[in-house]
Amino acid sequence: MADKPTVLVGRKLPEAVEARLKRDYDAILNPDDKLYTSEELIELSGKADAILPCHSEHFTAEVIEKLSDRVKVIANFSVGYDHVDTEAAKKKGIIVTNTPDVLSDATAEIAILLMLGAARRASEGDRLVRSKQWKDWSPAFMVGTQTTGKRFGVIGMGRVGQVAAKRARGFDMEIHYYNRKRLSPELEQGATFHADVDSLLESADVLSIHCPATSETKGLLNAEKIAKLPDGAIVVNTSRGAVVDDDALIEALKSGKLAAAGLDVFNGEPADIHPGYRELDNVFLLPHIGSATKDTRDAMGFRALDNLDAIFAGKEPGDRVA
Ligand code: DGY
């Protein structure tokens, strides 16, 4: 029997995913969930036919160039693949895949949680209760923003954006979106399409960011764009921190231009996020947990394995991005 391909796994994966991986491949697992340095990844790549990383491992052009020629695939355990230089991978003949669809529900849940948490001042309220600073109740106490019936603006009406819009409809919100391509009426479900971002921004009481981080979307939500949002708008980001200009967002949260923001993703995460966020009361912050449910993490792992299975069976993987 031919040797099984060897898969280098970036992080500790769900039990069921590791069980299938071990059944079908020679797996180099990471039971301690250590975050490998680039040097370690490069060294370990000498033993691997494929790498199954998460977004926490960065495959820059320099790293990819130094990977062993043995590596034929980078099968990401993530829908986002901005941590992989796909041009460099193509140049080296490495196939890159991702895990779309399976995390849309979980991520949309977090978008709605962020919207509500930001609008209704959840972090502030939680802190008050825990710190025993909650002393009184009055009509003026902890007044937030009601989202029911307001306009929910989506940048990037892909799979996650569409589910988030569907959930927002449950709050009687009016859906507006900007996307590179207009959706079909079946997918649009009555949402208003905006052919340019500025027009969407002017129509968004809540702006939810769902576009990937690319060279085109980097810093997209800057001071000029924030100025287009209605006064008192709320910004939600479950996509990537890179889409936001942190200085501009923090300034708008401080000045009152924006009522609040709910953020699950950050530039410089996890350790080097902009310190300004930690000082603001009107932000609801989560540590990049959009896809963090057992169901979804299992499904992400299985999807990454489906891609590997196809490639090692000589077929086209379902989710090839390079
Ligand atoms: C994704 O899949 O891109 C999520 O952000 C987790 O990595």
Short mmCIF file of C-alpha atoms and ligand atoms in Angstrom, two decimals:
data_model
loop_
_atom_site.label_atom_id
_atom_site.label_comp_id
_atom_site.label_asym_id
_atom_site.label_seq_id
_atom_site.Cartn_x
_atom_site.Cartn_y
_atom_site.Cartn_z
CA MET A 1 0.00 0.00 0.00
CA ALA A 2 1.29 3.46 -0.91
CA ASP A 3 2.38 5.67 1.98
CA LYS A 4 -0.25 8.05 3.23
CA PRO A 5 0.47 11.75 2.60
CA THR A 6 1.80 13.61 5.61
CA VAL A 7 -0.16 16.63 6.85
CA LEU A 8 1.43 19.21 9.11
CA VAL A 9 -1.28 20.67 11.32
CA GLY A 10 -0.83 24.26 12.50
CA ARG A 11 -2.95 24.20 15.66
CA LYS A 12 -4.76 21.74 17.90
CA LEU A 13 -7.91 20.74 16.02
CA PRO A 14 -11.28 19.42 17.28
CA GLU A 15 -11.11 15.78 18.39
CA ALA A 16 -13.33 14.43 15.61
CA VAL A 17 -11.29 16.25 12.99
CA GLU A 18 -8.00 14.93 14.35
CA ALA A 19 -9.48 11.40 14.45
CA ARG A 20 -10.38 11.55 10.74
CA LEU A 21 -7.05 13.14 9.92
CA LYS A 22 -5.14 10.37 11.72
CA ARG A 23 -7.25 7.71 10.01
CA ASP A 24 -6.55 9.00 6.50
CA TYR A 25 -3.14 10.67 6.74
CA ASP A 26 0.13 10.63 8.58
CA ALA A 27 -0.50 13.63 10.75
CA ILE A 28 2.00 15.88 12.48
CA LEU A 29 -0.34 17.15 15.18
CA ASN A 30 0.16 20.02 17.58
CA PRO A 31 -1.28 18.68 20.87
CA ASP A 32 0.07 21.62 22.88
CA ASP A 33 -1.53 24.11 20.49
CA LYS A 34 1.75 25.97 20.21
CA LEU A 35 1.79 28.89 17.78
CA TYR A 36 4.66 27.93 15.47
CA THR A 37 7.11 30.59 14.40
CA SER A 38 7.77 30.99 10.69
CA GLU A 39 11.13 29.28 11.18
CA GLU A 40 9.46 26.29 12.83
CA LEU A 41 6.87 26.06 10.05
CA ILE A 42 9.60 26.17 7.45
CA GLU A 43 11.60 23.47 9.26
CA LEU A 44 8.58 21.20 9.81
CA SER A 45 7.49 21.63 6.19
CA GLY A 46 10.36 19.34 5.20
CA LYS A 47 8.34 16.40 6.56
CA ALA A 48 4.97 17.38 5.02
CA ASP A 49 3.07 16.98 1.77
CA ALA A 50 0.40 19.39 2.97
CA ILE A 51 -0.07 21.99 5.68
CA LEU A 52 -3.39 22.55 7.45
CA PRO A 53 -3.01 25.93 9.17
CA CYS A 54 -5.34 28.45 10.76
CA HIS A 55 -5.37 32.21 10.21
CA SER A 56 -2.96 32.51 13.14
CA GLU A 57 -0.04 31.23 11.03
CA HIS A 58 1.26 33.69 8.49
CA PHE A 59 2.45 32.47 5.11
CA THR A 60 4.11 35.54 3.67
CA ALA A 61 5.88 35.38 0.31
CA GLU A 62 9.15 34.97 2.20
CA VAL A 63 7.86 32.02 4.25
CA ILE A 64 6.29 30.34 1.22
CA GLU A 65 9.49 30.71 -0.74
CA LYS A 66 11.35 28.86 2.03
CA LEU A 67 8.82 26.04 2.48
CA SER A 68 10.01 22.62 1.45
CA ASP A 69 9.31 21.71 -2.18
CA ARG A 70 7.57 18.66 -0.74
CA VAL A 71 4.59 20.82 0.31
CA LYS A 72 1.90 20.72 -2.36
CA VAL A 73 -1.10 22.11 -0.47
CA ILE A 74 -2.02 24.70 2.14
CA ALA A 75 -5.52 23.62 3.22
CA ASN A 76 -6.68 26.39 5.52
CA PHE A 77 -8.91 25.87 8.50
CA SER A 78 -10.53 29.27 7.83
CA VAL A 79 -12.64 31.04 5.30
CA GLY A 80 -10.33 34.07 5.30
CA TYR A 81 -7.00 33.50 3.62
CA ASP A 82 -5.39 36.91 3.88
CA HIS A 83 -2.71 35.22 6.02
CA VAL A 84 -1.47 33.40 2.91
CA ASP A 85 0.27 35.15 0.04
CA THR A 86 -1.66 33.39 -2.70
CA GLU A 87 0.49 34.82 -5.49
CA ALA A 88 3.62 33.39 -3.87
CA ALA A 89 1.84 30.06 -3.39
CA LYS A 90 0.82 29.95 -7.05
CA LYS A 91 4.38 30.74 -8.08
CA LYS A 92 5.65 27.83 -6.01
CA GLY A 93 2.93 25.49 -7.33
CA ILE A 94 1.19 25.17 -3.95
CA ILE A 95 -2.60 24.75 -4.01
CA VAL A 96 -4.44 26.86 -1.41
CA THR A 97 -7.95 26.10 -0.14
CA ASN A 98 -10.29 27.62 2.46
CA THR A 99 -13.48 26.64 4.34
CA PRO A 100 -16.40 28.80 3.18
CA ASP A 101 -20.10 28.32 3.99
CA VAL A 102 -19.73 26.28 7.16
CA LEU A 103 -19.05 29.24 9.43
CA SER A 104 -21.60 31.67 8.05
CA ASP A 105 -24.25 30.99 10.70
CA ALA A 106 -21.84 31.16 13.63
CA THR A 107 -20.20 34.35 12.38
CA ALA A 108 -23.54 36.00 11.65
CA GLU A 109 -24.60 35.19 15.23
CA ILE A 110 -21.57 37.07 16.47
CA ALA A 111 -22.32 40.02 14.17
CA ILE A 112 -25.77 40.30 15.72
CA LEU A 113 -24.34 39.87 19.22
CA LEU A 114 -21.88 42.69 18.51
CA MET A 115 -24.61 44.90 17.12
CA LEU A 116 -26.80 44.42 20.16
CA GLY A 117 -23.93 44.50 22.63
CA ALA A 118 -22.65 47.76 21.18
CA ALA A 119 -26.09 49.34 20.76
CA ARG A 120 -27.29 48.44 24.25
CA ARG A 121 -23.97 49.13 26.03
CA ALA A 122 -23.49 45.54 27.16
CA SER A 123 -19.81 45.81 28.18
CA GLU A 124 -20.46 48.89 30.25
CA GLY A 125 -23.46 47.33 31.95
CA ASP A 126 -21.60 44.10 32.67
CA ARG A 127 -18.72 46.03 34.20
CA LEU A 128 -21.08 48.05 36.38
CA VAL A 129 -22.71 44.95 37.81
CA ARG A 130 -19.48 43.03 38.37
CA SER A 131 -17.64 45.95 39.97
CA LYS A 132 -20.52 46.73 42.35
CA GLN A 133 -20.71 50.23 40.85
CA TRP A 134 -24.40 49.78 39.96
CA LYS A 135 -26.10 52.00 42.52
CA ASP A 136 -29.33 53.27 41.03
CA TRP A 137 -31.92 53.08 38.27
CA SER A 138 -33.47 56.07 36.54
CA PRO A 139 -34.97 56.79 33.10
CA ALA A 140 -31.65 58.33 32.09
CA PHE A 141 -29.61 55.32 33.20
CA MET A 142 -27.68 53.34 30.56
CA VAL A 143 -29.76 54.55 27.64
CA GLY A 144 -28.55 53.00 24.40
CA THR A 145 -29.55 52.80 20.76
CA GLN A 146 -32.55 50.79 19.62
CA THR A 147 -31.85 48.79 16.47
CA THR A 148 -35.36 47.49 15.76
CA GLY A 149 -36.64 48.96 12.53
CA LYS A 150 -33.36 50.72 11.70
CA ARG A 151 -31.23 50.29 8.57
CA PHE A 152 -28.70 47.44 8.58
CA GLY A 153 -25.96 48.16 6.05
CA VAL A 154 -23.76 45.33 4.86
CA ILE A 155 -20.41 45.78 3.14
CA GLY A 156 -19.70 42.49 1.37
CA MET A 157 -22.93 40.59 0.81
CA GLY A 158 -21.29 37.17 0.58
CA ARG A 159 -22.34 34.13 2.57
CA VAL A 160 -21.85 35.64 6.04
CA GLY A 161 -23.30 39.02 5.04
CA GLN A 162 -26.42 37.33 3.69
CA VAL A 163 -27.00 35.35 6.90
CA ALA A 164 -26.37 38.43 9.06
CA ALA A 165 -28.93 40.32 6.95
CA LYS A 166 -31.42 37.50 7.41
CA ARG A 167 -30.96 37.63 11.18
CA ALA A 168 -31.25 41.45 11.18
CA ARG A 169 -34.59 41.12 9.37
CA GLY A 170 -35.76 39.40 12.56
CA PHE A 171 -35.38 42.81 14.21
CA ASP A 172 -37.48 44.39 11.45
CA MET A 173 -34.35 46.05 10.11
CA GLU A 174 -34.26 47.39 6.57
CA ILE A 175 -31.39 45.77 4.68
CA HIS A 176 -29.00 47.77 2.50
CA TYR A 177 -25.83 46.40 0.97
CA TYR A 178 -22.78 47.15 -1.11
CA ASN A 179 -21.20 44.32 -3.03
CA ARG A 180 -18.97 44.19 -6.07
CA LYS A 181 -21.78 42.42 -7.89
CA ARG A 182 -25.49 42.85 -7.33
CA LEU A 183 -27.14 39.67 -6.00
CA SER A 184 -30.01 37.88 -7.70
CA PRO A 185 -33.50 38.83 -6.43
CA GLU A 186 -33.71 35.41 -4.67
CA LEU A 187 -30.56 36.16 -2.67
CA GLU A 188 -31.31 39.84 -2.27
CA GLN A 189 -34.60 39.13 -0.49
CA GLY A 190 -35.75 42.71 -0.95
CA ALA A 191 -32.49 44.30 0.26
CA THR A 192 -31.50 47.60 -1.34
CA PHE A 193 -28.35 47.38 -3.46
CA HIS A 194 -25.91 50.30 -3.47
CA ALA A 195 -23.53 50.44 -6.39
CA ASP A 196 -21.01 52.46 -4.39
CA VAL A 197 -19.81 52.31 -0.81
CA ASP A 198 -20.57 55.97 -0.04
CA SER A 199 -24.23 55.55 -0.87
CA LEU A 200 -24.41 52.46 1.38
CA LEU A 201 -22.72 54.32 4.23
CA GLU A 202 -25.23 57.15 4.05
CA SER A 203 -27.99 54.55 4.48
CA ALA A 204 -26.54 52.50 7.35
CA ASP A 205 -27.66 53.07 10.93
CA VAL A 206 -25.72 49.89 11.66
CA LEU A 207 -22.79 49.09 9.38
CA SER A 208 -21.74 45.46 9.41
CA ILE A 209 -18.47 44.63 7.66
CA HIS A 210 -18.31 41.27 5.90
CA CYS A 211 -15.85 41.79 3.05
CA PRO A 212 -12.50 39.98 3.05
CA ALA A 213 -9.25 41.81 3.75
CA THR A 214 -7.57 42.45 0.41
CA SER A 215 -5.35 45.19 -0.96
CA GLU A 216 -8.57 46.90 -2.15
CA THR A 217 -10.39 46.79 1.21
CA LYS A 218 -7.43 47.58 3.51
CA GLY A 219 -8.31 50.64 5.59
CA LEU A 220 -11.61 51.01 3.72
CA LEU A 221 -13.42 52.34 6.77
CA ASN A 222 -11.32 55.48 7.19
CA ALA A 223 -12.19 58.98 8.46
CA GLU A 224 -13.65 60.06 5.12
CA LYS A 225 -15.93 57.02 4.94
CA ILE A 226 -16.97 57.24 8.60
CA ALA A 227 -18.03 60.85 7.96
CA LYS A 228 -20.61 59.53 5.46
CA LEU A 229 -22.34 57.39 8.10
CA PRO A 230 -25.37 58.95 9.84
CA ASP A 231 -24.53 60.56 13.18
CA GLY A 232 -24.92 58.03 15.98
CA ALA A 233 -24.35 55.01 13.71
CA ILE A 234 -22.96 51.73 14.97
CA VAL A 235 -20.08 49.84 13.34
CA VAL A 236 -19.76 46.07 13.54
CA ASN A 237 -16.78 44.11 12.26
CA THR A 238 -16.56 40.32 12.13
CA SER A 239 -14.40 40.20 9.00
CA ARG A 240 -10.82 41.35 9.45
CA GLY A 241 -9.31 44.26 11.38
CA ALA A 242 -7.41 45.35 8.28
CA VAL A 243 -10.60 46.73 6.73
CA VAL A 244 -10.74 49.42 9.45
CA ASP A 245 -8.52 52.44 10.06
CA ASP A 246 -8.27 52.17 13.85
CA ASP A 247 -7.29 55.79 14.51
CA ALA A 248 -10.26 57.02 12.52
CA LEU A 249 -12.72 54.65 14.19
CA ILE A 250 -11.46 55.49 17.68
CA GLU A 251 -11.67 59.22 16.96
CA ALA A 252 -15.27 58.85 15.74
CA LEU A 253 -16.19 56.84 18.85
CA LYS A 254 -14.63 59.48 21.08
CA SER A 255 -16.22 62.44 19.32
CA GLY A 256 -19.71 60.92 19.42
CA LYS A 257 -19.95 60.78 15.63
CA LEU A 258 -20.51 57.06 16.14
CA ALA A 259 -22.61 55.81 19.04
CA ALA A 260 -20.71 52.56 19.44
CA ALA A 261 -18.80 49.75 17.76
CA GLY A 262 -18.82 45.99 18.16
CA LEU A 263 -15.57 44.37 17.09
CA ASP A 264 -14.48 40.75 16.93
CA VAL A 265 -11.41 41.31 14.74
CA PHE A 266 -8.52 43.75 15.01
CA ASN A 267 -5.37 44.94 13.37
CA GLY A 268 -2.46 43.49 15.32
CA GLU A 269 -4.58 40.88 17.09
CA PRO A 270 -4.26 39.31 19.53
CA ALA A 271 -1.57 41.13 21.49
CA ASP A 272 -1.00 44.37 19.60
CA ILE A 273 -4.46 45.78 19.06
CA HIS A 274 -4.80 49.56 19.15
CA PRO A 275 -4.66 50.51 22.88
CA GLY A 276 -7.35 53.16 22.28
CA TYR A 277 -10.05 50.48 22.09
CA ARG A 278 -9.36 49.33 25.64
CA GLU A 279 -10.07 52.82 26.97
CA LEU A 280 -13.44 53.32 25.34
CA ASP A 281 -16.72 52.51 27.05
CA ASN A 282 -18.74 52.53 23.84
CA VAL A 283 -17.11 49.45 22.31
CA PHE A 284 -18.16 45.86 22.71
CA LEU A 285 -15.08 43.74 22.11
CA LEU A 286 -14.67 40.03 21.47
CA PRO A 287 -11.50 38.02 20.80
CA HIS A 288 -12.05 36.79 17.20
CA ILE A 289 -14.63 34.13 18.06
CA GLY A 290 -16.93 34.42 15.04
CA SER A 291 -16.59 30.74 14.17
CA ALA A 292 -16.06 29.47 17.71
CA THR A 293 -18.81 26.89 18.20
CA LYS A 294 -18.23 23.15 18.37
CA ASP A 295 -20.47 22.49 15.36
CA THR A 296 -18.74 25.05 13.24
CA ARG A 297 -15.18 24.19 14.22
CA ASP A 298 -15.88 20.52 13.43
CA ALA A 299 -17.39 21.51 10.10
CA MET A 300 -14.42 23.72 9.26
CA GLY A 301 -12.03 20.85 9.94
CA PHE A 302 -14.06 18.41 7.86
CA ARG A 303 -14.23 20.90 5.02
CA ALA A 304 -10.44 21.35 5.10
CA LEU A 305 -10.09 17.54 5.03
CA ASP A 306 -12.55 17.26 2.13
CA ASN A 307 -10.28 19.61 0.22
CA LEU A 308 -7.19 17.56 1.08
CA ASP A 309 -8.96 14.31 0.16
CA ALA A 310 -9.89 15.69 -3.25
CA ILE A 311 -6.39 16.93 -3.96
CA PHE A 312 -4.69 13.67 -2.94
CA ALA A 313 -7.25 11.75 -5.03
CA GLY A 314 -6.13 13.83 -8.03
CA LYS A 315 -9.37 15.83 -8.15
CA GLU A 316 -10.12 19.54 -8.04
CA PRO A 317 -10.85 20.58 -4.43
CA GLY A 318 -14.18 22.28 -3.77
CA ASP A 319 -12.66 25.37 -2.19
CA ARG A 320 -9.54 26.23 -4.15
CA VAL A 321 -8.51 29.87 -3.81
CA ALA A 322 -5.07 29.57 -5.47
C1 DGY B 1 -12.01 32.54 9.36
O1 DGY B 1 -12.35 31.38 9.11
O2 DGY B 1 -11.52 33.29 8.51
C2 DGY B 1 -12.18 33.00 10.76
O3 DGY B 1 -11.82 34.32 10.90
C3 DGY B 1 -11.36 32.15 11.71
O4 DGY B 1 -10.09 32.04 11.23
#
